[in-house]
């Protein structure tokens, strides 16, 4: 990807995540303030395609955003530049982004749809 | 020379805060995801998960995550407002506002979590 | 180190000495303090009265040529327009060559990379007309002209380049001055090839490398705002990316 494309993706994912982060923080605040137990929270998220979409989008955006951010840090603070350094950096960041996506997808699955087949809980 | 003193201004601090919180999130998120998935997919461990949320260290770690998220969010909004909207000057006000905003959010969460 | 005259105030001035291939060292001189003196006056006093081999660069002495910038107490400044009283801490000043640039000798940094990037940023005129055509009229109140005017007083002193931590971290970064020049040209209605300018500043080390740290704007002796200029290039490149230009 070109520098411009990376810039655009970084800004777009940031714009996508801004409301998601606020909503996530609000949900957490509500849960803590309302004294909801983890079981109660899971009762609302599990089986919900809405929450799956919400956190699924969040994970996709966060993993690409983190990988691109890490790329800048590796370039400037660790000195991964030039032909070989640049390739190593880009490969490393791609692996990191995919790993973060994988872990995030697993978590989203666990929080939302994992038990749908057996439990059959609705929205 | 290092240019150390050339950095003592609000925008530079806002930048370093944004980068540090971003790095923190990048390192912390895998752990957050892993713990969530591991504890929830194994139904026998859900009870363990419930107990875990009462542990002080776990609360503190999650508070840290929320704090980093708030700092990074407000810092990022500041950056995009700065870059994508044609401001002419007082960028420093934005940097300060971002700091204050994230601090407030973090304090609110700390107070509620305790 | 130098002779002390009783009853007279002295500044303790440390200057960086040495050139590539030898160990860089710091040398301290006692320089007579005056009520009014610039950092350049202090450097000149050392060269004229204490150590003739001290190498430094200056030309106009009045903040017009941009050749005397150095690191003064760790901050890049025009030495000619920096009053000693503004920077001396308890009579102590440390002077070194500009950061982020190769050393030539003592207080002189090699500005070649700085000017090479100026060229890399396509910061030269692409004419719309030839000499036989009448001069194009430019509306001084137009938005483009006002944006071009904002950065036009740059005199290439490289203070912003030395102040930039992103240049320090990534030597490929074009830097504030070159990008601001590109933004000025981009907004110049007499410049025929806007896309060539935008192409030159959107590659590796281009405007998207900047993280808006703002040290350039903070320290520009002409009070220009390269951070805003670079943001302008980011917006222009994003608009073009989405086909809105």
mmCIF file with all atom_site columns, N, CA and C in Angstrom, chain C residues 176-242:
data_model
loop_
_atom_site.group_PDB
_atom_site.id
_atom_site.type_symbol
_atom_site.label_atom_id
_atom_site.label_alt_id
_atom_site.label_comp_id
_atom_site.label_asym_id
_atom_site.label_entity_id
_atom_site.label_seq_id
_atom_site.pdbx_PDB_ins_code
_atom_site.Cartn_x
_atom_site.Cartn_y
_atom_site.Cartn_z
_atom_site.occupancy
_atom_site.B_iso_or_equiv
_atom_site.pdbx_formal_charge
_atom_site.auth_seq_id
_atom_site.auth_comp_id
_atom_site.auth_asym_id
_atom_site.auth_atom_id
_atom_site.pdbx_PDB_model_num
ATOM 1   N N  . UNK C 1 176 ? 9.482   20.065 7.057   1.00 0.00 ? 176 UNK C N  1
ATOM 2   C CA . UNK C 1 176 ? 8.494   21.154 7.032   1.00 0.00 ? 176 UNK C CA 1
ATOM 3   C C  . UNK C 1 176 ? 8.698   22.175 5.913   1.00 0.00 ? 176 UNK C C  1
ATOM 4   N N  . UNK C 1 177 ? 9.931   22.617 5.698   1.00 0.00 ? 177 UNK C N  1
ATOM 5   C CA . UNK C 1 177 ? 10.161  23.711 4.749   1.00 0.00 ? 177 UNK C CA 1
ATOM 6   C C  . UNK C 1 177 ? 9.810   23.297 3.320   1.00 0.00 ? 177 UNK C C  1
ATOM 7   N N  . UNK C 1 178 ? 10.300  22.125 2.898   1.00 0.00 ? 178 UNK C N  1
ATOM 8   C CA . UNK C 1 178 ? 10.050  21.665 1.535   1.00 0.00 ? 178 UNK C CA 1
ATOM 9   C C  . UNK C 1 178 ? 8.551   21.464 1.306   1.00 0.00 ? 178 UNK C C  1
ATOM 10  N N  . UNK C 1 179 ? 7.869   20.901 2.316   1.00 0.00 ? 179 UNK C N  1
ATOM 11  C CA . UNK C 1 179 ? 6.437   20.640 2.166   1.00 0.00 ? 179 UNK C CA 1
ATOM 12  C C  . UNK C 1 179 ? 5.644   21.948 2.161   1.00 0.00 ? 179 UNK C C  1
ATOM 13  N N  . UNK C 1 180 ? 6.089   22.899 2.968   1.00 0.00 ? 180 UNK C N  1
ATOM 14  C CA . UNK C 1 180 ? 5.399   24.191 2.961   1.00 0.00 ? 180 UNK C CA 1
ATOM 15  C C  . UNK C 1 180 ? 5.569   24.887 1.614   1.00 0.00 ? 180 UNK C C  1
ATOM 16  N N  . UNK C 1 181 ? 6.752   24.743 1.034   1.00 0.00 ? 181 UNK C N  1
ATOM 17  C CA . UNK C 1 181 ? 6.999   25.323 -0.290  1.00 0.00 ? 181 UNK C CA 1
ATOM 18  C C  . UNK C 1 181 ? 6.078   24.657 -1.318  1.00 0.00 ? 181 UNK C C  1
ATOM 19  N N  . UNK C 1 182 ? 5.952   23.318 -1.204  1.00 0.00 ? 182 UNK C N  1
ATOM 20  C CA . UNK C 1 182 ? 5.074   22.595 -2.133  1.00 0.00 ? 182 UNK C CA 1
ATOM 21  C C  . UNK C 1 182 ? 3.633   23.087 -1.994  1.00 0.00 ? 182 UNK C C  1
ATOM 22  N N  . UNK C 1 183 ? 3.182   23.332 -0.768  1.00 0.00 ? 183 UNK C N  1
ATOM 23  C CA . UNK C 1 183 ? 1.826   23.807 -0.524  1.00 0.00 ? 183 UNK C CA 1
ATOM 24  C C  . UNK C 1 183 ? 1.638   25.209 -1.121  1.00 0.00 ? 183 UNK C C  1
ATOM 25  N N  . UNK C 1 184 ? 2.659   26.053 -0.984  1.00 0.00 ? 184 UNK C N  1
ATOM 26  C CA . UNK C 1 184 ? 2.610   27.396 -1.575  1.00 0.00 ? 184 UNK C CA 1
ATOM 27  C C  . UNK C 1 184 ? 2.446   27.295 -3.085  1.00 0.00 ? 184 UNK C C  1
ATOM 28  N N  . UNK C 1 185 ? 3.256   26.420 -3.705  1.00 0.00 ? 185 UNK C N  1
ATOM 29  C CA . UNK C 1 185 ? 3.187   26.258 -5.159  1.00 0.00 ? 185 UNK C CA 1
ATOM 30  C C  . UNK C 1 185 ? 1.858   25.642 -5.586  1.00 0.00 ? 185 UNK C C  1
ATOM 31  N N  . UNK C 1 186 ? 1.376   24.719 -4.771  1.00 0.00 ? 186 UNK C N  1
ATOM 32  C CA . UNK C 1 186 ? 0.105   24.061 -5.084  1.00 0.00 ? 186 UNK C CA 1
ATOM 33  C C  . UNK C 1 186 ? -1.018  25.099 -5.180  1.00 0.00 ? 186 UNK C C  1
ATOM 34  N N  . UNK C 1 187 ? -0.924  26.140 -4.377  1.00 0.00 ? 187 UNK C N  1
ATOM 35  C CA . UNK C 1 187 ? -1.953  27.169 -4.350  1.00 0.00 ? 187 UNK C CA 1
ATOM 36  C C  . UNK C 1 187 ? -1.667  28.340 -5.283  1.00 0.00 ? 187 UNK C C  1
ATOM 37  N N  . UNK C 1 188 ? -0.544  28.253 -5.994  1.00 0.00 ? 188 UNK C N  1
ATOM 38  C CA . UNK C 1 188 ? -0.170  29.332 -6.901  1.00 0.00 ? 188 UNK C CA 1
ATOM 39  C C  . UNK C 1 188 ? -0.889  29.135 -8.234  1.00 0.00 ? 188 UNK C C  1
ATOM 40  N N  . UNK C 1 189 ? -1.768  30.094 -8.583  1.00 0.00 ? 189 UNK C N  1
ATOM 41  C CA . UNK C 1 189 ? -2.541  29.922 -9.821  1.00 0.00 ? 189 UNK C CA 1
ATOM 42  C C  . UNK C 1 189 ? -1.656  30.010 -11.060 1.00 0.00 ? 189 UNK C C  1
ATOM 43  N N  . UNK C 1 190 ? -0.436  30.522 -10.890 1.00 0.00 ? 190 UNK C N  1
ATOM 44  C CA . UNK C 1 190 ? 0.477   30.565 -12.039 1.00 0.00 ? 190 UNK C CA 1
ATOM 45  C C  . UNK C 1 190 ? 1.256   29.262 -12.195 1.00 0.00 ? 190 UNK C C  1
ATOM 46  N N  . UNK C 1 191 ? 1.035   28.335 -11.273 1.00 0.00 ? 191 UNK C N  1
ATOM 47  C CA . UNK C 1 191 ? 1.732   27.051 -11.340 1.00 0.00 ? 191 UNK C CA 1
ATOM 48  C C  . UNK C 1 191 ? 0.869   26.064 -12.122 1.00 0.00 ? 191 UNK C C  1
ATOM 49  N N  . UNK C 1 192 ? 1.416   25.566 -13.239 1.00 0.00 ? 192 UNK C N  1
ATOM 50  C CA . UNK C 1 192 ? 0.597   24.783 -14.167 1.00 0.00 ? 192 UNK C CA 1
ATOM 51  C C  . UNK C 1 192 ? 0.333   23.361 -13.686 1.00 0.00 ? 192 UNK C C  1
ATOM 52  N N  . UNK C 1 193 ? 1.280   22.762 -12.978 1.00 0.00 ? 193 UNK C N  1
ATOM 53  C CA . UNK C 1 193 ? 1.166   21.328 -12.710 1.00 0.00 ? 193 UNK C CA 1
ATOM 54  C C  . UNK C 1 193 ? 0.966   21.019 -11.226 1.00 0.00 ? 193 UNK C C  1
ATOM 55  N N  . UNK C 1 194 ? -0.262  21.251 -10.747 1.00 0.00 ? 194 UNK C N  1
ATOM 56  C CA . UNK C 1 194 ? -0.583  20.962 -9.353  1.00 0.00 ? 194 UNK C CA 1
ATOM 57  C C  . UNK C 1 194 ? -0.389  19.492 -9.037  1.00 0.00 ? 194 UNK C C  1
ATOM 58  N N  . UNK C 1 195 ? -0.756  18.632 -9.998  1.00 0.00 ? 195 UNK C N  1
ATOM 59  C CA . UNK C 1 195 ? -0.686  17.203 -9.743  1.00 0.00 ? 195 UNK C CA 1
ATOM 60  C C  . UNK C 1 195 ? 0.743   16.712 -9.572  1.00 0.00 ? 195 UNK C C  1
ATOM 61  N N  . UNK C 1 196 ? 1.668   17.347 -10.307 1.00 0.00 ? 196 UNK C N  1
ATOM 62  C CA . UNK C 1 196 ? 3.074   16.952 -10.160 1.00 0.00 ? 196 UNK C CA 1
ATOM 63  C C  . UNK C 1 196 ? 3.542   17.260 -8.742  1.00 0.00 ? 196 UNK C C  1
ATOM 64  N N  . UNK C 1 197 ? 3.110   18.407 -8.202  1.00 0.00 ? 197 UNK C N  1
ATOM 65  C CA . UNK C 1 197 ? 3.477   18.780 -6.835  1.00 0.00 ? 197 UNK C CA 1
ATOM 66  C C  . UNK C 1 197 ? 2.894   17.772 -5.851  1.00 0.00 ? 197 UNK C C  1
ATOM 67  N N  . UNK C 1 198 ? 1.609   17.476 -6.042  1.00 0.00 ? 198 UNK C N  1
ATOM 68  C CA . UNK C 1 198 ? 0.937   16.554 -5.131  1.00 0.00 ? 198 UNK C CA 1
ATOM 69  C C  . UNK C 1 198 ? 1.548   15.142 -5.210  1.00 0.00 ? 198 UNK C C  1
ATOM 70  N N  . UNK C 1 199 ? 1.897   14.721 -6.440  1.00 0.00 ? 199 UNK C N  1
ATOM 71  C CA . UNK C 1 199 ? 2.543   13.413 -6.594  1.00 0.00 ? 199 UNK C CA 1
ATOM 72  C C  . UNK C 1 199 ? 3.849   13.360 -5.807  1.00 0.00 ? 199 UNK C C  1
ATOM 73  N N  . UNK C 1 200 ? 4.606   14.456 -5.895  1.00 0.00 ? 200 UNK C N  1
ATOM 74  C CA . UNK C 1 200 ? 5.940   14.476 -5.269  1.00 0.00 ? 200 UNK C CA 1
ATOM 75  C C  . UNK C 1 200 ? 5.860   14.432 -3.748  1.00 0.00 ? 200 UNK C C  1
ATOM 76  N N  . UNK C 1 201 ? 4.766   14.914 -3.181  1.00 0.00 ? 201 UNK C N  1
ATOM 77  C CA . UNK C 1 201 ? 4.703   14.983 -1.710  1.00 0.00 ? 201 UNK C CA 1
ATOM 78  C C  . UNK C 1 201 ? 3.797   13.916 -1.101  1.00 0.00 ? 201 UNK C C  1
ATOM 79  N N  . UNK C 1 202 ? 3.342   12.949 -1.911  1.00 0.00 ? 202 UNK C N  1
ATOM 80  C CA . UNK C 1 202 ? 2.486   11.913 -1.336  1.00 0.00 ? 202 UNK C CA 1
ATOM 81  C C  . UNK C 1 202 ? 3.145   10.541 -1.351  1.00 0.00 ? 202 UNK C C  1
ATOM 82  N N  . UNK C 1 203 ? 4.435   10.470 -1.705  1.00 0.00 ? 203 UNK C N  1
ATOM 83  C CA . UNK C 1 203 ? 5.130   9.187  -1.709  1.00 0.00 ? 203 UNK C CA 1
ATOM 84  C C  . UNK C 1 203 ? 5.752   8.892  -0.350  1.00 0.00 ? 203 UNK C C  1
ATOM 85  N N  . UNK C 1 204 ? 6.749   7.990  -0.355  1.00 0.00 ? 204 UNK C N  1
ATOM 86  C CA . UNK C 1 204 ? 7.481   7.683  0.872   1.00 0.00 ? 204 UNK C CA 1
ATOM 87  C C  . UNK C 1 204 ? 8.127   8.961  1.411   1.00 0.00 ? 204 UNK C C  1
ATOM 88  N N  . UNK C 1 205 ? 7.990   9.211  2.692   1.00 0.00 ? 205 UNK C N  1
ATOM 89  C CA . UNK C 1 205 ? 8.602   10.399 3.286   1.00 0.00 ? 205 UNK C CA 1
ATOM 90  C C  . UNK C 1 205 ? 7.886   11.688 2.945   1.00 0.00 ? 205 UNK C C  1
ATOM 91  N N  . UNK C 1 206 ? 6.694   11.584 2.361   1.00 0.00 ? 206 UNK C N  1
ATOM 92  C CA . UNK C 1 206 ? 5.930   12.769 1.986   1.00 0.00 ? 206 UNK C CA 1
ATOM 93  C C  . UNK C 1 206 ? 5.131   13.346 3.147   1.00 0.00 ? 206 UNK C C  1
ATOM 94  N N  . UNK C 1 207 ? 4.092   14.117 2.782   1.00 0.00 ? 207 UNK C N  1
ATOM 95  C CA . UNK C 1 207 ? 3.353   14.865 3.813   1.00 0.00 ? 207 UNK C CA 1
ATOM 96  C C  . UNK C 1 207 ? 2.677   13.954 4.829   1.00 0.00 ? 207 UNK C C  1
ATOM 97  N N  . UNK C 1 208 ? 2.351   12.703 4.436   1.00 0.00 ? 208 UNK C N  1
ATOM 98  C CA . UNK C 1 208 ? 1.642   11.818 5.367   1.00 0.00 ? 208 UNK C CA 1
ATOM 99  C C  . UNK C 1 208 ? 2.547   11.266 6.463   1.00 0.00 ? 208 UNK C C  1
ATOM 100 N N  . UNK C 1 209 ? 3.861   11.501 6.315   1.00 0.00 ? 209 UNK C N  1
ATOM 101 C CA . UNK C 1 209 ? 4.797   11.076 7.358   1.00 0.00 ? 209 UNK C CA 1
ATOM 102 C C  . UNK C 1 209 ? 4.683   11.971 8.580   1.00 0.00 ? 209 UNK C C  1
ATOM 103 N N  . UNK C 1 210 ? 4.213   13.215 8.364   1.00 0.00 ? 210 UNK C N  1
ATOM 104 C CA . UNK C 1 210 ? 4.130   14.214 9.448   1.00 0.00 ? 210 UNK C CA 1
ATOM 105 C C  . UNK C 1 210 ? 3.061   13.820 10.459  1.00 0.00 ? 210 UNK C C  1
ATOM 106 N N  . UNK C 1 211 ? 3.385   13.972 11.757  1.00 0.00 ? 211 UNK C N  1
ATOM 107 C CA . UNK C 1 211 ? 2.415   13.674 12.817  1.00 0.00 ? 211 UNK C CA 1
ATOM 108 C C  . UNK C 1 211 ? 1.921   14.940 13.507  1.00 0.00 ? 211 UNK C C  1
ATOM 109 N N  . UNK C 1 212 ? 2.113   16.094 12.868  1.00 0.00 ? 212 UNK C N  1
ATOM 110 C CA . UNK C 1 212 ? 1.653   17.376 13.429  1.00 0.00 ? 212 UNK C CA 1
ATOM 111 C C  . UNK C 1 212 ? 2.182   17.635 14.845  1.00 0.00 ? 212 UNK C C  1
ATOM 112 N N  . UNK C 1 213 ? 3.474   17.399 15.027  1.00 0.00 ? 213 UNK C N  1
ATOM 113 C CA . UNK C 1 213 ? 4.092   17.692 16.323  1.00 0.00 ? 213 UNK C CA 1
ATOM 114 C C  . UNK C 1 213 ? 4.166   19.190 16.577  1.00 0.00 ? 213 UNK C C  1
ATOM 115 N N  . UNK C 1 214 ? 4.272   19.945 15.489  1.00 0.00 ? 214 UNK C N  1
ATOM 116 C CA . UNK C 1 214 ? 4.196   21.404 15.604  1.00 0.00 ? 214 UNK C CA 1
ATOM 117 C C  . UNK C 1 214 ? 5.458   22.110 16.063  1.00 0.00 ? 214 UNK C C  1
ATOM 118 N N  . UNK C 1 215 ? 6.588   21.398 16.172  1.00 0.00 ? 215 UNK C N  1
ATOM 119 C CA . UNK C 1 215 ? 7.816   22.089 16.579  1.00 0.00 ? 215 UNK C CA 1
ATOM 120 C C  . UNK C 1 215 ? 8.256   23.096 15.519  1.00 0.00 ? 215 UNK C C  1
ATOM 121 N N  . UNK C 1 216 ? 7.974   22.782 14.240  1.00 0.00 ? 216 UNK C N  1
ATOM 122 C CA . UNK C 1 216 ? 8.343   23.699 13.155  1.00 0.00 ? 216 UNK C CA 1
ATOM 123 C C  . UNK C 1 216 ? 7.614   25.029 13.313  1.00 0.00 ? 216 UNK C C  1
ATOM 124 N N  . UNK C 1 217 ? 6.298   24.946 13.502  1.00 0.00 ? 217 UNK C N  1
ATOM 125 C CA . UNK C 1 217 ? 5.488   26.159 13.663  1.00 0.00 ? 217 UNK C CA 1
ATOM 126 C C  . UNK C 1 217 ? 5.900   26.902 14.927  1.00 0.00 ? 217 UNK C C  1
ATOM 127 N N  . UNK C 1 218 ? 6.202   26.129 15.956  1.00 0.00 ? 218 UNK C N  1
ATOM 128 C CA . UNK C 1 218 ? 6.567   26.722 17.236  1.00 0.00 ? 218 UNK C CA 1
ATOM 129 C C  . UNK C 1 218 ? 7.847   27.544 17.147  1.00 0.00 ? 218 UNK C C  1
ATOM 130 N N  . UNK C 1 219 ? 8.797   27.100 16.299  1.00 0.00 ? 219 UNK C N  1
ATOM 131 C CA . UNK C 1 219 ? 10.114  27.723 16.305  1.00 0.00 ? 219 UNK C CA 1
ATOM 132 C C  . UNK C 1 219 ? 10.434  28.534 15.052  1.00 0.00 ? 219 UNK C C  1
ATOM 133 N N  . UNK C 1 220 ? 9.557   28.547 14.059  1.00 0.00 ? 220 UNK C N  1
ATOM 134 C CA . UNK C 1 220 ? 9.862   29.300 12.837  1.00 0.00 ? 220 UNK C CA 1
ATOM 135 C C  . UNK C 1 220 ? 10.111  30.772 13.181  1.00 0.00 ? 220 UNK C C  1
ATOM 136 N N  . UNK C 1 221 ? 11.322  31.286 12.865  1.00 0.00 ? 221 UNK C N  1
ATOM 137 C CA . UNK C 1 221 ? 11.645  32.669 13.230  1.00 0.00 ? 221 UNK C CA 1
ATOM 138 C C  . UNK C 1 221 ? 10.781  33.680 12.468  1.00 0.00 ? 221 UNK C C  1
ATOM 139 N N  . UNK C 1 222 ? 10.244  33.260 11.314  1.00 0.00 ? 222 UNK C N  1
ATOM 140 C CA . UNK C 1 222 ? 9.367   34.151 10.552  1.00 0.00 ? 222 UNK C CA 1
ATOM 141 C C  . UNK C 1 222 ? 7.898   33.961 10.920  1.00 0.00 ? 222 UNK C C  1
ATOM 142 N N  . UNK C 1 223 ? 7.660   33.174 11.939  1.00 0.00 ? 223 UNK C N  1
ATOM 143 C CA . UNK C 1 223 ? 6.307   32.912 12.429  1.00 0.00 ? 223 UNK C CA 1
ATOM 144 C C  . UNK C 1 223 ? 5.395   32.352 11.346  1.00 0.00 ? 223 UNK C C  1
ATOM 145 N N  . UNK C 1 224 ? 5.971   31.489 10.505  1.00 0.00 ? 224 UNK C N  1
ATOM 146 C CA . UNK C 1 224 ? 5.157   30.775 9.511   1.00 0.00 ? 224 UNK C CA 1
ATOM 147 C C  . UNK C 1 224 ? 4.587   29.517 10.177  1.00 0.00 ? 224 UNK C C  1
ATOM 148 N N  . UNK C 1 225 ? 3.681   28.845 9.476   1.00 0.00 ? 225 UNK C N  1
ATOM 149 C CA . UNK C 1 225 ? 2.994   27.695 10.059  1.00 0.00 ? 225 UNK C CA 1
ATOM 150 C C  . UNK C 1 225 ? 3.091   26.465 9.150   1.00 0.00 ? 225 UNK C C  1
ATOM 151 N N  . UNK C 1 226 ? 4.281   25.844 9.081   1.00 0.00 ? 226 UNK C N  1
ATOM 152 C CA . UNK C 1 226 ? 4.434   24.674 8.204   1.00 0.00 ? 226 UNK C CA 1
ATOM 153 C C  . UNK C 1 226 ? 3.486   23.531 8.571   1.00 0.00 ? 226 UNK C C  1
ATOM 154 N N  . UNK C 1 227 ? 3.152   23.392 9.856   1.00 0.00 ? 227 UNK C N  1
ATOM 155 C CA . UNK C 1 227 ? 2.240   22.318 10.264  1.00 0.00 ? 227 UNK C CA 1
ATOM 156 C C  . UNK C 1 227 ? 0.907   22.466 9.527   1.00 0.00 ? 227 UNK C C  1
ATOM 157 N N  . UNK C 1 228 ? 0.404   23.696 9.441   1.00 0.00 ? 228 UNK C N  1
ATOM 158 C CA . UNK C 1 228 ? -0.857  23.936 8.740   1.00 0.00 ? 228 UNK C CA 1
ATOM 159 C C  . UNK C 1 228 ? -0.699  23.707 7.246   1.00 0.00 ? 228 UNK C C  1
ATOM 160 N N  . UNK C 1 229 ? 0.462   24.076 6.699   1.00 0.00 ? 229 UNK C N  1
ATOM 161 C CA . UNK C 1 229 ? 0.708   23.865 5.271   1.00 0.00 ? 229 UNK C CA 1
ATOM 162 C C  . UNK C 1 229 ? 0.696   22.371 4.946   1.00 0.00 ? 229 UNK C C  1
ATOM 163 N N  . UNK C 1 230 ? 1.349   21.586 5.797   1.00 0.00 ? 230 UNK C N  1
ATOM 164 C CA . UNK C 1 230 ? 1.406   20.136 5.566   1.00 0.00 ? 230 UNK C CA 1
ATOM 165 C C  . UNK C 1 230 ? -0.005  19.538 5.699   1.00 0.00 ? 230 UNK C C  1
ATOM 166 N N  . UNK C 1 231 ? -0.765  20.049 6.666   1.00 0.00 ? 231 UNK C N  1
ATOM 167 C CA . UNK C 1 231 ? -2.153  19.592 6.803   1.00 0.00 ? 231 UNK C CA 1
ATOM 168 C C  . UNK C 1 231 ? -2.933  19.907 5.526   1.00 0.00 ? 231 UNK C C  1
ATOM 169 N N  . UNK C 1 232 ? -2.636  21.052 4.916   1.00 0.00 ? 232 UNK C N  1
ATOM 170 C CA . UNK C 1 232 ? -3.277  21.414 3.653   1.00 0.00 ? 232 UNK C CA 1
ATOM 171 C C  . UNK C 1 232 ? -2.969  20.397 2.561   1.00 0.00 ? 232 UNK C C  1
ATOM 172 N N  . UNK C 1 233 ? -1.703  19.949 2.499   1.00 0.00 ? 233 UNK C N  1
ATOM 173 C CA . UNK C 1 233 ? -1.322  18.933 1.509   1.00 0.00 ? 233 UNK C CA 1
ATOM 174 C C  . UNK C 1 233 ? -2.035  17.610 1.788   1.00 0.00 ? 233 UNK C C  1
ATOM 175 N N  . UNK C 1 234 ? -2.172  17.263 3.078   1.00 0.00 ? 234 UNK C N  1
ATOM 176 C CA . UNK C 1 234 ? -2.879  16.026 3.437   1.00 0.00 ? 234 UNK C CA 1
ATOM 177 C C  . UNK C 1 234 ? -4.321  16.096 2.958   1.00 0.00 ? 234 UNK C C  1
ATOM 178 N N  . UNK C 1 235 ? -4.959  17.247 3.184   1.00 0.00 ? 235 UNK C N  1
ATOM 179 C CA . UNK C 1 235 ? -6.348  17.396 2.749   1.00 0.00 ? 235 UNK C CA 1
ATOM 180 C C  . UNK C 1 235 ? -6.450  17.341 1.229   1.00 0.00 ? 235 UNK C C  1
ATOM 181 N N  . UNK C 1 236 ? -5.520  18.039 0.546   1.00 0.00 ? 236 UNK C N  1
ATOM 182 C CA . UNK C 1 236 ? -5.558  18.070 -0.919  1.00 0.00 ? 236 UNK C CA 1
ATOM 183 C C  . UNK C 1 236 ? -5.372  16.661 -1.479  1.00 0.00 ? 236 UNK C C  1
ATOM 184 N N  . UNK C 1 237 ? -4.443  15.879 -0.880  1.00 0.00 ? 237 UNK C N  1
ATOM 185 C CA . UNK C 1 237 ? -4.199  14.524 -1.388  1.00 0.00 ? 237 UNK C CA 1
ATOM 186 C C  . UNK C 1 237 ? -5.401  13.625 -1.104  1.00 0.00 ? 237 UNK C C  1
ATOM 187 N N  . UNK C 1 238 ? -6.047  13.825 0.057   1.00 0.00 ? 238 UNK C N  1
ATOM 188 C CA . UNK C 1 238 ? -7.231  13.018 0.381   1.00 0.00 ? 238 UNK C CA 1
ATOM 189 C C  . UNK C 1 238 ? -8.375  13.368 -0.569  1.00 0.00 ? 238 UNK C C  1
ATOM 190 N N  . UNK C 1 239 ? -8.539  14.661 -0.854  1.00 0.00 ? 239 UNK C N  1
ATOM 191 C CA . UNK C 1 239 ? -9.593  15.076 -1.801  1.00 0.00 ? 239 UNK C CA 1
ATOM 192 C C  . UNK C 1 239 ? -9.366  14.443 -3.160  1.00 0.00 ? 239 UNK C C  1
ATOM 193 N N  . UNK C 1 240 ? -8.102  14.456 -3.611  1.00 0.00 ? 240 UNK C N  1
ATOM 194 C CA . UNK C 1 240 ? -7.808  13.874 -4.916  1.00 0.00 ? 240 UNK C CA 1
ATOM 195 C C  . UNK C 1 240 ? -8.052  12.367 -4.898  1.00 0.00 ? 240 UNK C C  1
ATOM 196 N N  . UNK C 1 241 ? -7.713  11.717 -3.770  1.00 0.00 ? 241 UNK C N  1
ATOM 197 C CA . UNK C 1 241 ? -7.909  10.277 -3.629  1.00 0.00 ? 241 UNK C CA 1
ATOM 198 C C  . UNK C 1 241 ? -9.382  9.916  -3.797  1.00 0.00 ? 241 UNK C C  1
ATOM 199 N N  . UNK C 1 242 ? -10.249 10.743 -3.247  1.00 0.00 ? 242 UNK C N  1
ATOM 200 C CA . UNK C 1 242 ? -11.685 10.479 -3.354  1.00 0.00 ? 242 UNK C CA 1
ATOM 201 C C  . UNK C 1 242 ? -12.306 11.135 -4.578  1.00 0.00 ? 242 UNK C C  1
#
